[in-house]
Amino acid sequence: IAFADRILLNKCDLVDDESELLEVEKRIRAINEKVPIKRTVDSNVEMDFILGIKGFSLDKIIEMDDAFLEDSHDHQHDSRVSSVGIDVPGEVIQQKLNDWISWLLKEKGVDLFRSKGVLAVKGMKQKFVFQAIHMLFANSMEGAWAPGEEKRCKMVFIGKNLNREELTSGFMKCMAKDTGGYA
């Protein structure tokens, strides 16, 4: 719910008291105050509500969450859930990044609730933007690096049993040698 772009509140016809629906919506808003909520019956919903919403927009994410690209330094939410932020100057090698992300999602995907980032990829003029929920991964190219702009790789992982050293050292192996990384 915290990262949802839309919420479908289904089976509303089975609720006798409007106050119960309002209470459910209130609980949803406590987790994600800006998400559009659509009440439905039999999951009937206009397709425009759920398709083509461009759920991941770098500008929208930064506008909504100034801390999106900040290094999170293992914020502790409870004993099982934490976040790890990585922010390093330089560029990654595409193939090494692909291999590492594949390994990460396969081996740690169950524990990774959410991952997202903006990376500089060697040889690419645009910013590589990714997001993942558990083992589901999506990426896109968003906006070109401005002339003179420092190329950096920034990402955050939210999940349980995260190991900062393992994530950081694994990622650093993807860095191009001539951009400050360790590859």
Coordinates of C-alpha atoms in Angstrom, one line a residue:
I1 CA 0.0 0.0 0.0
A2 CA 2.8 2.4 0.9
F3 CA 4.1 2.4 -2.7
A4 CA 0.8 1.9 -4.6
D5 CA 0.0 4.2 -7.5
R6 CA -3.7 3.2 -7.3
I7 CA -5.9 1.3 -4.8
L8 CA -8.9 -0.7 -5.8
L9 CA -11.2 -1.3 -2.8
N10 CA -13.2 -4.2 -4.0
K11 CA -16.4 -6.0 -2.8
C12 CA -17.8 -2.8 -1.5
D13 CA -21.3 -4.2 -2.1
L14 CA -20.7 -6.6 0.7
V15 CA -20.3 -3.9 3.3
D16 CA -23.4 -2.9 5.1
D17 CA -22.2 0.2 6.8
E18 CA -20.6 3.2 5.0
S19 CA -18.6 4.0 8.1
E20 CA -16.7 0.7 7.7
L21 CA -15.6 1.7 4.2
L22 CA -14.6 5.1 5.4
E23 CA -12.5 3.4 8.2
V24 CA -10.7 1.2 5.6
E25 CA -10.0 4.3 3.5
K26 CA -8.7 6.1 6.6
R27 CA -6.3 3.2 7.3
I28 CA -5.1 3.3 3.7
R29 CA -4.6 7.1 3.9
A30 CA -2.5 6.6 7.1
I31 CA -0.1 4.5 5.0
N32 CA -0.3 6.4 1.6
E33 CA -2.2 9.7 2.0
K34 CA -2.1 10.7 -1.7
V35 CA -3.0 7.5 -3.5
P36 CA -6.3 7.5 -5.5
I37 CA -8.8 5.0 -4.1
K38 CA -11.5 3.6 -6.3
R39 CA -14.4 1.6 -4.7
T40 CA -15.4 -1.3 -6.8
V41 CA -17.9 -4.2 -7.1
D42 CA -16.8 -7.4 -8.8
S43 CA -13.5 -5.6 -9.6
N44 CA -15.2 -3.5 -12.2
V45 CA -13.1 -0.4 -12.9
E46 CA -12.6 1.9 -15.8
M47 CA -9.4 0.9 -17.5
D48 CA -8.2 4.5 -17.6
F49 CA -7.9 4.4 -13.8
I50 CA -5.3 1.6 -13.9
L51 CA -3.7 1.7 -17.3
G52 CA -1.4 4.3 -18.8
I53 CA -0.9 6.1 -15.5
K54 CA 2.8 6.4 -15.9
G55 CA 3.2 5.3 -12.3
F56 CA 7.0 5.8 -12.3
S57 CA 8.0 9.3 -13.2
L58 CA 11.3 10.5 -11.8
D59 CA 10.0 14.1 -11.5
K60 CA 6.8 12.9 -9.7
I61 CA 8.8 10.7 -7.3
I62 CA 11.2 13.5 -6.5
E63 CA 8.4 16.0 -6.0
M64 CA 6.5 13.6 -3.7
D65 CA 9.5 12.4 -1.8
D66 CA 12.5 14.7 -1.4
A67 CA 14.4 11.8 0.3
F68 CA 13.9 9.4 -2.6
L69 CA 17.5 9.8 -3.8
E70 CA 19.2 10.5 -0.5
D71 CA 21.4 8.0 1.1
S72 CA 19.2 6.4 3.8
H73 CA 22.0 5.0 6.0
D74 CA 20.1 2.0 7.3
H75 CA 17.0 3.7 8.8
Q76 CA 15.5 1.2 11.2
H77 CA 11.7 0.8 11.0
D78 CA 11.6 -2.3 13.3
S79 CA 13.9 -5.2 14.0
R80 CA 13.2 -6.9 10.6
V81 CA 12.7 -4.0 8.2
S82 CA 15.4 -1.5 7.2
S83 CA 16.5 0.6 4.2
V84 CA 19.9 0.8 2.7
G85 CA 20.9 3.7 0.5
I86 CA 23.9 3.8 -1.9
D87 CA 25.2 7.0 -3.4
V88 CA 28.5 6.8 -5.3
P89 CA 30.0 9.0 -8.0
G90 CA 30.8 7.3 -11.3
E91 CA 29.3 5.0 -13.9
V92 CA 28.5 1.3 -13.9
I93 CA 29.2 -1.3 -16.6
Q94 CA 25.9 -2.4 -18.1
Q95 CA 26.6 -6.2 -18.2
K96 CA 28.0 -6.3 -14.7
L97 CA 25.0 -4.4 -13.5
N98 CA 22.6 -6.8 -15.3
D99 CA 24.4 -9.8 -13.7
W100 CA 24.3 -8.3 -10.2
I101 CA 20.6 -7.2 -10.4
S102 CA 19.7 -10.7 -11.7
W103 CA 21.6 -12.3 -8.8
L104 CA 20.1 -9.9 -6.3
L105 CA 16.5 -10.4 -7.4
K106 CA 16.9 -14.2 -7.5
E107 CA 18.7 -14.6 -4.2
K108 CA 17.3 -11.7 -2.2
G109 CA 14.1 -10.8 -4.0
V110 CA 11.8 -12.3 -1.4
D111 CA 13.3 -10.0 1.3
L112 CA 13.5 -6.9 -1.0
F113 CA 10.1 -5.1 -0.6
R114 CA 11.1 -2.2 -2.8
S115 CA 14.2 -1.0 -4.7
K116 CA 14.6 2.0 -6.8
G117 CA 17.4 4.2 -8.2
V118 CA 18.9 6.4 -10.8
L119 CA 22.2 5.2 -12.3
A120 CA 24.9 6.4 -14.7
V121 CA 25.7 3.7 -17.1
K122 CA 29.0 3.9 -19.0
G123 CA 28.3 4.7 -22.7
M124 CA 24.7 5.9 -22.1
K125 CA 23.7 9.5 -22.4
Q126 CA 20.5 9.1 -20.5
K127 CA 19.9 8.2 -16.8
F128 CA 19.0 4.6 -16.1
V129 CA 16.0 4.6 -13.8
F130 CA 14.9 1.3 -12.1
Q131 CA 12.4 0.1 -9.6
A132 CA 11.6 -3.3 -8.3
I133 CA 9.0 -4.9 -6.0
H134 CA 10.4 -8.2 -4.7
M135 CA 11.5 -10.0 -7.9
L136 CA 9.6 -7.8 -10.3
F137 CA 11.9 -5.4 -12.0
A138 CA 11.3 -2.5 -14.4
N139 CA 13.7 0.1 -15.9
S140 CA 13.6 3.0 -18.3
M141 CA 15.8 5.7 -19.6
E142 CA 14.9 9.1 -18.2
G143 CA 16.4 12.4 -19.3
A144 CA 20.0 13.0 -20.4
W145 CA 22.8 13.8 -18.1
A146 CA 23.4 17.6 -18.4
P147 CA 26.8 18.8 -19.7
G148 CA 29.1 19.1 -16.8
E149 CA 26.6 17.2 -14.4
E150 CA 28.4 14.8 -12.1
K151 CA 27.4 11.2 -13.0
R152 CA 26.4 9.4 -9.9
C153 CA 24.6 6.2 -9.0
K154 CA 22.0 6.5 -6.3
M155 CA 19.6 3.8 -5.1
V156 CA 17.7 2.7 -2.1
F157 CA 16.6 -0.8 -1.0
I158 CA 13.8 -1.4 1.5
G159 CA 13.3 -4.8 2.9
K160 CA 14.1 -7.3 5.7
N161 CA 17.4 -8.8 6.6
L162 CA 19.3 -6.4 4.4
N163 CA 23.1 -6.5 4.6
R164 CA 24.5 -3.0 3.8
E165 CA 28.0 -4.4 3.2
E166 CA 26.8 -7.1 0.9
L167 CA 24.6 -4.7 -1.1
T168 CA 27.3 -2.0 -1.3
S169 CA 30.2 -4.3 -2.2
G170 CA 28.1 -6.2 -4.7
F171 CA 27.1 -3.0 -6.4
M172 CA 30.7 -1.5 -6.3
K173 CA 31.8 -4.5 -8.4
C174 CA 29.6 -3.1 -11.2
M175 CA 31.5 0.2 -11.3
A176 CA 33.7 1.2 -14.2
K177 CA 37.3 1.4 -13.2
D178 CA 37.9 4.8 -14.8
T179 CA 34.9 6.5 -13.0
G180 CA 35.9 5.9 -9.4
G181 CA 34.5 2.4 -9.0
Y182 CA 36.3 -0.9 -8.3
A183 CA 35.4 -3.1 -11.3

